[in-house]
PDB file of C-alpha atoms in Angstrom:
ATOM      1  CA  MET A  12     -13.028  25.522   7.775  1.00  0.00           C
ATOM      2  CA  GLN A  13     -15.120  23.233  10.114  1.00  0.00           C
ATOM      3  CA  SER A  14     -17.144  24.342  13.090  1.00  0.00           C
ATOM      4  CA  THR A  15     -15.610  24.577  16.577  1.00  0.00           C
ATOM      5  CA  GLY A  16     -18.605  22.110  17.666  1.00  0.00           C
ATOM      6  CA  LEU A  17     -17.742  19.300  15.223  1.00  0.00           C
ATOM      7  CA  ARG A  18     -13.866  19.533  15.886  1.00  0.00           C
ATOM      8  CA  TYR A  19     -14.306  19.112  19.633  1.00  0.00           C
ATOM      9  CA  PHE A  20     -16.775  16.385  19.029  1.00  0.00           C
ATOM     10  CA  LEU A  21     -14.963  14.375  16.667  1.00  0.00           C
ATOM     11  CA  GLU A  22     -12.025  14.332  18.857  1.00  0.00           C
ATOM     12  CA  VAL A  23     -14.035  13.054  21.762  1.00  0.00           C
ATOM     13  CA  ALA A  24     -15.297  10.301  19.626  1.00  0.00           C
ATOM     14  CA  ARG A  25     -11.748   9.408  18.406  1.00  0.00           C
ATOM     15  CA  SER A  26     -10.084   9.505  22.040  1.00  0.00           C
ATOM     16  CA  GLY A  27     -13.033   8.128  23.923  1.00  0.00           C
ATOM     17  CA  SER A  28     -13.079  10.509  26.729  1.00  0.00           C
ATOM     18  CA  ILE A  29     -13.216  14.660  27.097  1.00  0.00           C
ATOM     19  CA  ALA A  30     -10.235  14.449  29.069  1.00  0.00           C
ATOM     20  CA  ASP A  31      -8.191  12.884  26.572  1.00  0.00           C
ATOM     21  CA  ALA A  32      -9.630  15.142  23.881  1.00  0.00           C
ATOM     22  CA  SER A  33      -8.923  18.180  26.274  1.00  0.00           C
ATOM     23  CA  VAL A  34      -5.183  17.293  26.375  1.00  0.00           C
ATOM     24  CA  ARG A  35      -4.941  16.610  22.544  1.00  0.00           C
ATOM     25  CA  LEU A  36      -6.608  19.714  21.382  1.00  0.00           C
ATOM     26  CA  ASN A  37      -5.048  21.946  24.299  1.00  0.00           C
ATOM     27  CA  VAL A  38      -8.496  23.300  25.068  1.00  0.00           C
ATOM     28  CA  ALA A  39     -10.486  23.250  28.682  1.00  0.00           C
ATOM     29  CA  GLY A  40     -12.346  20.186  29.121  1.00  0.00           C
ATOM     30  CA  SER A  41     -15.437  22.559  30.322  1.00  0.00           C
ATOM     31  CA  ALA A  42     -15.356  24.251  26.788  1.00  0.00           C
ATOM     32  CA  ILE A  43     -15.529  20.962  24.976  1.00  0.00           C
ATOM     33  CA  SER A  44     -18.448  19.633  27.141  1.00  0.00           C
ATOM     34  CA  ARG A  45     -20.419  22.999  26.308  1.00  0.00           C
ATOM     35  CA  GLN A  46     -19.943  22.581  22.628  1.00  0.00           C
ATOM     36  CA  ILE A  47     -21.050  19.040  22.607  1.00  0.00           C
ATOM     37  CA  ALA A  48     -24.061  20.061  24.703  1.00  0.00           C
ATOM     38  CA  LYS A  49     -24.848  22.559  22.036  1.00  0.00           C
ATOM     39  CA  LEU A  50     -24.706  20.229  19.466  1.00  0.00           C
ATOM     40  CA  GLU A  51     -26.901  17.934  21.203  1.00  0.00           C
ATOM     41  CA  ARG A  52     -29.546  20.633  21.908  1.00  0.00           C
ATOM     42  CA  GLU A  53     -29.261  21.493  18.146  1.00  0.00           C
ATOM     43  CA  LEU A  54     -30.025  17.967  17.031  1.00  0.00           C
ATOM     44  CA  GLY A  55     -32.264  16.962  19.769  1.00  0.00           C
ATOM     45  CA  VAL A  56     -30.349  13.711  20.403  1.00  0.00           C
ATOM     46  CA  GLU A  57     -27.647  12.085  22.574  1.00  0.00           C
ATOM     47  CA  LEU A  58     -24.369  11.891  20.675  1.00  0.00           C
ATOM     48  CA  PHE A  59     -22.833   9.729  23.345  1.00  0.00           C
ATOM     49  CA  GLU A  60     -23.436   7.172  25.609  1.00  0.00           C
ATOM     50  CA  ARG A  61     -21.866   8.239  28.964  1.00  0.00           C
ATOM     51  CA  ARG A  62     -19.962   4.847  30.570  1.00  0.00           C
ATOM     52  CA  PRO A  63     -17.668   4.529  33.604  1.00  0.00           C
ATOM     53  CA  ARG A  64     -14.549   4.315  31.525  1.00  0.00           C
ATOM     54  CA  GLY A  65     -15.409   7.008  28.804  1.00  0.00           C
ATOM     55  CA  MET A  66     -17.596   8.031  26.053  1.00  0.00           C
ATOM     56  CA  VAL A  67     -18.730   5.745  23.257  1.00  0.00           C
ATOM     57  CA  PRO A  68     -20.582   7.543  20.184  1.00  0.00           C
ATOM     58  CA  SER A  69     -24.322   6.678  20.089  1.00  0.00           C
ATOM     59  CA  ALA A  70     -26.173   5.739  16.774  1.00  0.00           C
ATOM     60  CA  ALA A  71     -26.738   9.252  16.298  1.00  0.00           C
ATOM     61  CA  GLY A  72     -23.168   9.919  17.014  1.00  0.00           C
ATOM     62  CA  GLU A  73     -21.850   7.505  14.593  1.00  0.00           C
ATOM     63  CA  VAL A  74     -23.828   9.228  11.897  1.00  0.00           C
ATOM     64  CA  LEU A  75     -22.515  12.505  12.792  1.00  0.00           C
ATOM     65  CA  ALA A  76     -18.853  11.483  13.185  1.00  0.00           C
ATOM     66  CA  ALA A  77     -18.877   9.795   9.992  1.00  0.00           C
ATOM     67  CA  HIS A  78     -20.220  13.444   8.322  1.00  0.00           C
ATOM     68  CA  ALA A  79     -17.565  15.018  10.538  1.00  0.00           C
ATOM     69  CA  ARG A  80     -14.679  12.789   9.133  1.00  0.00           C
ATOM     70  CA  ARG A  81     -15.845  13.648   5.155  1.00  0.00           C
ATOM     71  CA  THR A  82     -16.130  17.366   5.926  1.00  0.00           C
ATOM     72  CA  THR A  83     -12.643  17.375   7.566  1.00  0.00           C
ATOM     73  CA  LEU A  84     -11.158  15.644   4.811  1.00  0.00           C
ATOM     74  CA  ASP A  85     -13.099  17.613   2.144  1.00  0.00           C
ATOM     75  CA  ALA A  86     -11.666  20.676   3.657  1.00  0.00           C
ATOM     76  CA  GLU A  87      -8.168  19.387   3.636  1.00  0.00           C
ATOM     77  CA  ARG A  88      -8.770  18.554   0.017  1.00  0.00           C
ATOM     78  CA  VAL A  89      -9.714  21.964  -0.987  1.00  0.00           C
ATOM     79  CA  ILE A  90      -6.699  23.418   1.187  1.00  0.00           C
ATOM     80  CA  THR A  91      -4.496  20.963  -1.005  1.00  0.00           C
ATOM     81  CA  ASP A  92      -5.911  21.523  -4.341  1.00  0.00           C
ATOM     82  CA  ILE A  93      -5.506  25.459  -3.618  1.00  0.00           C
ATOM     83  CA  ARG A  94      -2.000  25.093  -2.725  1.00  0.00           C
ATOM     84  CA  GLU A  95      -1.260  23.133  -5.868  1.00  0.00           C
ATOM     85  CA  LEU A  96      -2.285  25.905  -7.702  1.00  0.00           C
ATOM     86  CA  GLN A  97       0.880  27.739  -6.175  1.00  0.00           C
ATOM     87  CA  GLY A  98       3.056  25.322  -7.073  1.00  0.00           C
ATOM     88  CA  PRO A  99       2.482  22.135  -9.383  1.00  0.00           C
ATOM     89  CA  HIS A 100       2.878  18.586  -8.154  1.00  0.00           C
ATOM     90  CA  ARG A 101       2.782  19.101  -4.386  1.00  0.00           C
ATOM     91  CA  GLY A 102       0.804  17.132  -1.730  1.00  0.00           C
ATOM     92  CA  PHE A 103       0.972  14.651   0.809  1.00  0.00           C
ATOM     93  CA  VAL A 104      -0.345  10.789   0.604  1.00  0.00           C
ATOM     94  CA  ARG A 105      -1.189   8.647   3.557  1.00  0.00           C
ATOM     95  CA  LEU A 106      -0.634   5.000   3.265  1.00  0.00           C
ATOM     96  CA  ALA A 107      -1.434   2.202   5.520  1.00  0.00           C
ATOM     97  CA  SER A 108      -0.406  -1.272   4.560  1.00  0.00           C
ATOM     98  CA  TYR A 109       0.290  -4.926   5.726  1.00  0.00           C
ATOM     99  CA  GLU A 110       4.121  -5.389   6.177  1.00  0.00           C
ATOM    100  CA  GLY A 111       4.487  -7.964   3.250  1.00  0.00           C
ATOM    101  CA  PHE A 112       3.160  -5.181   0.584  1.00  0.00           C
ATOM    102  CA  ALA A 113       4.972  -2.493   2.276  1.00  0.00           C
ATOM    103  CA  VAL A 114       8.260  -4.190   1.901  1.00  0.00           C
ATOM    104  CA  ASP A 115       7.750  -5.787  -1.382  1.00  0.00           C
ATOM    105  CA  ILE A 116       5.635  -3.018  -3.429  1.00  0.00           C
ATOM    106  CA  LEU A 117       5.083   0.285  -1.933  1.00  0.00           C
ATOM    107  CA  PRO A 118       8.794   1.564  -1.769  1.00  0.00           C
ATOM    108  CA  GLU A 119       9.265   1.025  -5.380  1.00  0.00           C
ATOM    109  CA  ALA A 120       5.791   2.521  -6.264  1.00  0.00           C
ATOM    110  CA  ILE A 121       6.363   5.677  -4.239  1.00  0.00           C
ATOM    111  CA  ALA A 122       9.885   6.041  -5.688  1.00  0.00           C
ATOM    112  CA  LYS A 123       8.429   5.611  -9.315  1.00  0.00           C
ATOM    113  CA  PHE A 124       5.746   8.514  -8.504  1.00  0.00           C
ATOM    114  CA  ARG A 125       8.047  10.599  -6.894  1.00  0.00           C
ATOM    115  CA  ARG A 126      10.447  10.791  -9.978  1.00  0.00           C
ATOM    116  CA  GLU A 127       7.449  12.339 -11.908  1.00  0.00           C
ATOM    117  CA  TYR A 128       6.288  14.360  -8.995  1.00  0.00           C
ATOM    118  CA  PRO A 129       9.364  15.283  -6.821  1.00  0.00           C
ATOM    119  CA  GLY A 130       7.313  17.489  -4.551  1.00  0.00           C
ATOM    120  CA  VAL A 131       4.852  14.847  -2.972  1.00  0.00           C
ATOM    121  CA  ARG A 132       5.563  13.528   0.402  1.00  0.00           C
ATOM    122  CA  PHE A 133       4.229  10.253   1.789  1.00  0.00           C
ATOM    123  CA  HIS A 134       3.959   8.521   5.050  1.00  0.00           C
ATOM    124  CA  LEU A 135       3.608   4.691   5.058  1.00  0.00           C
ATOM    125  CA  TRP A 136       2.183   3.289   8.291  1.00  0.00           C
ATOM    126  CA  VAL A 137       2.618  -0.711   8.522  1.00  0.00           C
ATOM    127  CA  GLY A 138       0.264  -2.676  10.781  1.00  0.00           C
ATOM    128  CA  SER A 139      -2.563  -5.448  10.723  1.00  0.00           C
ATOM    129  CA  SER A 140      -5.425  -5.541   8.625  1.00  0.00           C
ATOM    130  CA  ILE A 141      -7.783  -4.590  11.359  1.00  0.00           C
ATOM    131  CA  GLU A 142      -5.765  -1.668  12.073  1.00  0.00           C
ATOM    132  CA  ILE A 143      -5.361  -0.578   8.481  1.00  0.00           C
ATOM    133  CA  VAL A 144      -9.335  -0.496   7.743  1.00  0.00           C
ATOM    134  CA  ARG A 145      -9.942   1.467  10.922  1.00  0.00           C
ATOM    135  CA  LEU A 146      -7.368   3.922   9.736  1.00  0.00           C
ATOM    136  CA  ILE A 147      -9.152   4.461   6.455  1.00  0.00           C
ATOM    137  CA  HIS A 148     -12.482   4.176   8.184  1.00  0.00           C
ATOM    138  CA  ASP A 149     -11.495   6.956  10.181  1.00  0.00           C
ATOM    139  CA  GLY A 150      -9.873   9.180   7.640  1.00  0.00           C
ATOM    140  CA  GLU A 151      -6.308   8.811   9.026  1.00  0.00           C
ATOM    141  CA  ALA A 152      -5.107   7.273   5.878  1.00  0.00           C
ATOM    142  CA  ASP A 153      -5.895   7.808   2.314  1.00  0.00           C
ATOM    143  CA  ILE A 154      -5.110   4.523   0.880  1.00  0.00           C
ATOM    144  CA  GLY A 155      -4.801   1.119   2.279  1.00  0.00           C
ATOM    145  CA  THR A 156      -3.676  -2.410   1.385  1.00  0.00           C
ATOM    146  CA  THR A 157      -5.146  -5.492   3.241  1.00  0.00           C
ATOM    147  CA  PHE A 158      -4.869  -9.069   2.811  1.00  0.00           C
ATOM    148  CA  ASN A 159      -7.717 -11.513   3.022  1.00  0.00           C
ATOM    149  CA  TYR A 160      -9.925  -9.107   5.140  1.00  0.00           C
ATOM    150  CA  ALA A 161     -13.552  -8.322   4.492  1.00  0.00           C
ATOM    151  CA  PRO A 162     -13.662  -4.451   5.342  1.00  0.00           C
ATOM    152  CA  PRO A 163     -16.879  -2.930   7.067  1.00  0.00           C
ATOM    153  CA  ARG A 164     -19.304  -0.348   5.910  1.00  0.00           C
ATOM    154  CA  GLY A 165     -17.524   3.070   5.230  1.00  0.00           C
ATOM    155  CA  VAL A 166     -14.591   1.478   3.669  1.00  0.00           C
ATOM    156  CA  LYS A 167     -14.491   1.338  -0.450  1.00  0.00           C
ATOM    157  CA  ILE A 168     -12.627  -1.457  -2.097  1.00  0.00           C
ATOM    158  CA  GLU A 169     -10.904   0.039  -4.951  1.00  0.00           C
ATOM    159  CA  GLN A 170      -9.410  -3.225  -6.303  1.00  0.00           C
ATOM    160  CA  ILE A 171      -9.332  -6.774  -5.516  1.00  0.00           C
ATOM    161  CA  ILE A 172      -6.486  -8.924  -6.852  1.00  0.00           C
ATOM    162  CA  ARG A 173      -5.869 -12.765  -6.267  1.00  0.00           C
ATOM    163  CA  ARG A 174      -2.439 -13.466  -5.008  1.00  0.00           C
ATOM    164  CA  PRO A 175      -2.024 -17.190  -4.602  1.00  0.00           C
ATOM    165  CA  MET A 176       0.514 -18.389  -1.861  1.00  0.00           C
ATOM    166  CA  HIS A 177       4.211 -19.692  -2.800  1.00  0.00           C
ATOM    167  CA  ALA A 178       6.374 -21.677  -0.512  1.00  0.00           C
ATOM    168  CA  LEU A 179       9.819 -20.324  -0.642  1.00  0.00           C
ATOM    169  CA  ILE A 180      12.116 -23.416  -0.719  1.00  0.00           C
ATOM    170  CA  PRO A 181      15.891 -23.422  -0.709  1.00  0.00           C
ATOM    171  CA  ARG A 182      17.284 -24.330  -3.971  1.00  0.00           C
ATOM    172  CA  HIS A 183      19.318 -27.419  -2.426  1.00  0.00           C
ATOM    173  CA  HIS A 184      15.980 -28.539  -0.397  1.00  0.00           C
ATOM    174  CA  PRO A 185      14.547 -32.188  -1.112  1.00  0.00           C
ATOM    175  CA  LEU A 186      10.990 -30.010  -2.463  1.00  0.00           C
ATOM    176  CA  ALA A 187      13.009 -27.786  -4.582  1.00  0.00           C
ATOM    177  CA  GLY A 188      12.457 -29.806  -7.542  1.00  0.00           C
ATOM    178  CA  HIS A 189       8.491 -29.821  -7.210  1.00  0.00           C
ATOM    179  CA  MET A 190       5.883 -27.802  -9.515  1.00  0.00           C
ATOM    180  CA  SER A 191       3.720 -27.450  -6.617  1.00  0.00           C
ATOM    181  CA  VAL A 192       3.499 -28.517  -2.647  1.00  0.00           C
ATOM    182  CA  THR A 193       1.066 -29.053  -0.226  1.00  0.00           C
ATOM    183  CA  MET A 194       1.145 -27.601   3.290  1.00  0.00           C
ATOM    184  CA  ALA A 195       1.220 -31.304   4.483  1.00  0.00           C
ATOM    185  CA  GLU A 196       4.420 -32.142   2.360  1.00  0.00           C
ATOM    186  CA  THR A 197       6.442 -29.153   4.189  1.00  0.00           C
ATOM    187  CA  LEU A 198       5.590 -30.583   7.783  1.00  0.00           C
ATOM    188  CA  PRO A 199       8.952 -32.883   8.041  1.00  0.00           C
ATOM    189  CA  TYR A 200      10.791 -29.539   7.465  1.00  0.00           C
ATOM    190  CA  ALA A 201      11.939 -26.394   9.403  1.00  0.00           C
ATOM    191  CA  VAL A 202       9.547 -23.585   8.714  1.00  0.00           C
ATOM    192  CA  ALA A 203       9.500 -19.937   9.548  1.00  0.00           C
ATOM    193  CA  LEU A 204       6.190 -18.385  10.040  1.00  0.00           C
ATOM    194  CA  PRO A 205       4.120 -14.865  11.031  1.00  0.00           C
ATOM    195  CA  ASP A 206       2.606 -14.762  14.341  1.00  0.00           C
ATOM    196  CA  LYS A 207      -0.901 -16.428  14.939  1.00  0.00           C
ATOM    197  CA  ASP A 208      -2.568 -12.845  14.673  1.00  0.00           C
ATOM    198  CA  ARG A 209      -1.170 -12.300  11.156  1.00  0.00           C
ATOM    199  CA  THR A 210      -3.488 -13.171   8.180  1.00  0.00           C
ATOM    200  CA  GLN A 211      -1.076 -15.452   6.285  1.00  0.00           C
ATOM    201  CA  ARG A 212      -0.764 -17.478   9.715  1.00  0.00           C
ATOM    202  CA  HIS A 213      -4.445 -17.878   9.712  1.00  0.00           C
ATOM    203  CA  LEU A 214      -4.372 -19.170   6.350  1.00  0.00           C
ATOM    204  CA  ILE A 215      -1.640 -21.737   6.987  1.00  0.00           C
ATOM    205  CA  ASP A 216      -3.219 -22.980  10.113  1.00  0.00           C
ATOM    206  CA  THR A 217      -6.341 -23.548   8.277  1.00  0.00           C
ATOM    207  CA  ALA A 218      -4.611 -25.308   5.652  1.00  0.00           C
ATOM    208  CA  PHE A 219      -3.090 -27.844   8.109  1.00  0.00           C
ATOM    209  CA  ALA A 220      -6.357 -28.016  10.404  1.00  0.00           C
ATOM    210  CA  MET A 221      -8.319 -29.011   7.320  1.00  0.00           C
ATOM    211  CA  GLN A 222      -5.995 -32.000   7.229  1.00  0.00           C
ATOM    212  CA  GLY A 223      -6.080 -32.716  10.881  1.00  0.00           C
ATOM    213  CA  LEU A 224      -2.573 -31.256  11.320  1.00  0.00           C
ATOM    214  CA  THR A 225      -0.401 -28.761  13.205  1.00  0.00           C
ATOM    215  CA  ILE A 226       2.588 -27.251  12.578  1.00  0.00           C
ATOM    216  CA  ASP A 227       5.394 -26.245  14.887  1.00  0.00           C
ATOM    217  CA  PRO A 228       7.481 -23.299  13.360  1.00  0.00           C
ATOM    218  CA  VAL A 229      10.985 -23.032  14.212  1.00  0.00           C
ATOM    219  CA  LEU A 230      10.583 -19.458  14.459  1.00  0.00           C
ATOM    220  CA  SER A 231       7.397 -17.242  14.472  1.00  0.00           C
ATOM    221  CA  THR A 232       7.379 -13.521  14.437  1.00  0.00           C
ATOM    222  CA  ASN A 233       5.492 -10.409  13.624  1.00  0.00           C
ATOM    223  CA  SER A 234       8.209  -9.042  11.530  1.00  0.00           C
ATOM    224  CA  ILE A 235       8.198 -10.118   7.963  1.00  0.00           C
ATOM    225  CA  SER A 236      11.600  -8.491   7.590  1.00  0.00           C
ATOM    226  CA  ALA A 237      13.172 -10.648  10.378  1.00  0.00           C
ATOM    227  CA  LEU A 238      11.450 -13.766   9.419  1.00  0.00           C
ATOM    228  CA  ARG A 239      12.876 -13.527   5.740  1.00  0.00           C
ATOM    229  CA  ARG A 240      16.380 -12.550   7.384  1.00  0.00           C
ATOM    230  CA  PHE A 241      16.249 -15.605   9.528  1.00  0.00           C
ATOM    231  CA  ALA A 242      14.998 -18.067   6.618  1.00  0.00           C
ATOM    232  CA  ASP A 243      17.985 -16.704   4.706  1.00  0.00           C
ATOM    233  CA  ALA A 244      20.554 -17.558   7.665  1.00  0.00           C
ATOM    234  CA  GLU A 245      18.744 -20.950   8.574  1.00  0.00           C
ATOM    235  CA  GLY A 246      17.953 -22.038   5.241  1.00  0.00           C
ATOM    236  CA  CYS A 247      14.351 -22.947   5.948  1.00  0.00           C
ATOM    237  CA  ILE A 248      10.987 -22.629   4.381  1.00  0.00           C
ATOM    238  CA  HIS A 249       8.823 -19.917   4.425  1.00  0.00           C
ATOM    239  CA  PHE A 250       5.687 -18.253   2.591  1.00  0.00           C
ATOM    240  CA  SER A 251       4.917 -15.137   0.522  1.00  0.00           C
ATOM    241  CA  SER A 252       1.922 -14.151  -1.534  1.00  0.00           C
ATOM    242  CA  ALA A 253       4.298 -11.351  -3.021  1.00  0.00           C
ATOM    243  CA  ILE A 254       5.260 -13.324  -6.172  1.00  0.00           C
ATOM    244  CA  ARG A 255       4.091 -11.394  -8.931  1.00  0.00           C
ATOM    245  CA  VAL A 256       4.507 -14.004 -11.661  1.00  0.00           C
ATOM    246  CA  PRO A 257       2.415 -17.206 -10.926  1.00  0.00           C
ATOM    247  CA  GLY A 258       3.824 -20.677 -11.017  1.00  0.00           C
ATOM    248  CA  ARG A 259       7.382 -21.766 -10.100  1.00  0.00           C
ATOM    249  CA  VAL A 260      10.000 -18.701  -9.990  1.00  0.00           C
ATOM    250  CA  GLU A 261      13.636 -18.693  -8.797  1.00  0.00           C
ATOM    251  CA  VAL A 262      14.004 -15.947  -5.964  1.00  0.00           C
ATOM    252  CA  GLY A 263      17.578 -15.430  -5.201  1.00  0.00           C
ATOM    253  CA  GLU A 264      18.554 -18.385  -3.136  1.00  0.00           C
ATOM    254  CA  TYR A 265      15.020 -19.995  -3.194  1.00  0.00           C
ATOM    255  CA  ILE A 266      12.480 -21.586  -5.377  1.00  0.00           C
ATOM    256  CA  ALA A 267       9.047 -19.865  -5.177  1.00  0.00           C
ATOM    257  CA  ILE A 268       6.757 -22.921  -5.595  1.00  0.00           C
ATOM    258  CA  PRO A 269       2.917 -22.546  -5.723  1.00  0.00           C
ATOM    259  CA  VAL A 270       1.125 -24.334  -2.734  1.00  0.00           C
ATOM    260  CA  SER A 271      -1.834 -26.522  -3.954  1.00  0.00           C
ATOM    261  CA  ASP A 272      -4.105 -26.686  -0.955  1.00  0.00           C
ATOM    262  CA  ASP A 273      -7.322 -24.746  -1.659  1.00  0.00           C
ATOM    263  CA  VAL A 274      -7.544 -22.282   0.925  1.00  0.00           C
ATOM    264  CA  MET A 275      -3.976 -21.144  -0.093  1.00  0.00           C
ATOM    265  CA  THR A 276      -4.778 -20.513  -3.604  1.00  0.00           C
ATOM    266  CA  ASP A 277      -7.557 -18.117  -2.637  1.00  0.00           C
ATOM    267  CA  SER A 278      -5.710 -15.136  -0.991  1.00  0.00           C
ATOM    268  CA  VAL A 279      -6.672 -11.619  -1.862  1.00  0.00           C
ATOM    269  CA  LEU A 280      -4.993  -8.136  -1.709  1.00  0.00           C
ATOM    270  CA  GLN A 281      -7.517  -5.416  -1.542  1.00  0.00           C
ATOM    271  CA  ILE A 282      -6.879  -1.812  -2.118  1.00  0.00           C
ATOM    272  CA  LEU A 283      -9.005   0.432   0.056  1.00  0.00           C
ATOM    273  CA  THR A 284     -10.390   4.141   0.456  1.00  0.00           C
ATOM    274  CA  MET A 285     -12.914   5.550   2.441  1.00  0.00           C
ATOM    275  CA  GLU A 286     -16.297   5.380   0.926  1.00  0.00           C
ATOM    276  CA  GLY A 287     -18.047   8.546  -0.268  1.00  0.00           C
ATOM    277  CA  ARG A 288     -14.873  10.538  -0.026  1.00  0.00           C
ATOM    278  CA  VAL A 289     -13.534  12.587  -2.785  1.00  0.00           C
ATOM    279  CA  LEU A 290      -9.609  12.037  -2.833  1.00  0.00           C
ATOM    280  CA  PRO A 291      -7.339  14.906  -3.178  1.00  0.00           C
ATOM    281  CA  ALA A 292      -5.789  15.247  -6.650  1.00  0.00           C
ATOM    282  CA  VAL A 293      -2.386  14.065  -5.772  1.00  0.00           C
ATOM    283  CA  VAL A 294      -3.763  10.740  -3.824  1.00  0.00           C
ATOM    284  CA  GLN A 295      -6.095   9.895  -6.552  1.00  0.00           C
ATOM    285  CA  THR A 296      -2.879  10.161  -9.031  1.00  0.00           C
ATOM    286  CA  PHE A 297      -0.979   8.069  -7.081  1.00  0.00           C
ATOM    287  CA  LEU A 298      -4.064   5.450  -6.580  1.00  0.00           C
ATOM    288  CA  ASN A 299      -4.407   5.320 -10.425  1.00  0.00           C
ATOM    289  CA  GLN A 300      -0.764   4.628 -10.890  1.00  0.00           C
ATOM    290  CA  LEU A 301      -0.693   1.984  -8.164  1.00  0.00           C
ATOM    291  CA  LEU A 302      -3.723   0.289  -9.388  1.00  0.00           C
ATOM    292  CA  THR A 303      -2.464   0.303 -13.383  1.00  0.00           C
ATOM    293  CA  ASP A 304       1.188  -1.138 -11.889  1.00  0.00           C
ATOM    294  CA  ILE A 305      -0.622  -4.091 -10.096  1.00  0.00           C
ATOM    295  CA  SER A 306      -2.937  -4.886 -12.932  1.00  0.00           C
ATOM    296  CA  ILE A 307      -0.255  -4.746 -15.400  1.00  0.00           C
ATOM    297  CA  THR A 308       1.939  -6.939 -13.003  1.00  0.00           C
ATOM    298  CA  HIS A 309      -0.760  -9.793 -12.507  1.00  0.00           C
ATOM    299  CA  GLN A 310      -1.573  -9.929 -16.061  1.00  0.00           C
ATOM    300  CA  LYS A 311       1.975 -11.373 -16.768  1.00  0.00           C
TER     301      LYS A 311
END
């Protein structure tokens, strides 16, 4: 349901070279070159900049790539809609999320959805906001969730929700009785933090830097799950933007206490889809449930 030339062109745009596209498509490189040359003749423009280390789409190539991605996804949507006529409540939803949301929210949301639509399958990819936006932009994921990231053109923000940061303080910790804390107040104590390439860490480092301070965590890691397990074993402070009820909240052996520094109160969750894309029915239905559940939770 998509021309051979467009399929070959899009794979070269994705992989960055005819050789890599040839391997992924299992098609001779010469055949791919001929199809791209044919497209360039028909359009009267060069679609790629040929560089020593590969091929990069030109301005015209970027426009065509965006069209080709939407065409591919529209074709997949049509096929999905036809298959759903043969059996109700079937389909496949591809999610991309940062780890905190993937651990705290999405498993429950997926399980809830599958109770009503047991024939629907899901794939959940977890990574950084930059990678999530790329997957949405390129049509490799249907719904993305990012944290404090400004998406580029080609990505639609379905919803923005403020998620103020909380410090998770052990129940018997000297700070456990506070109604709110500043980042400076946590400085004398053991703290576990995400790696410096994580958005939460950027916020934390910025909050300290604004006061001329720096923090030296006892553990830093790119795994939120490992961080939480370590904090439980060590009994140290860590941070979360996943607390669903604003204010002071009891969370297991911790007290979740709002962080009062300005930069830490401005964090936001963003739900993303591809701009201009008509989502398959099953994806749109799950998106509607997710947006509704998040809105209800944050109105409490």
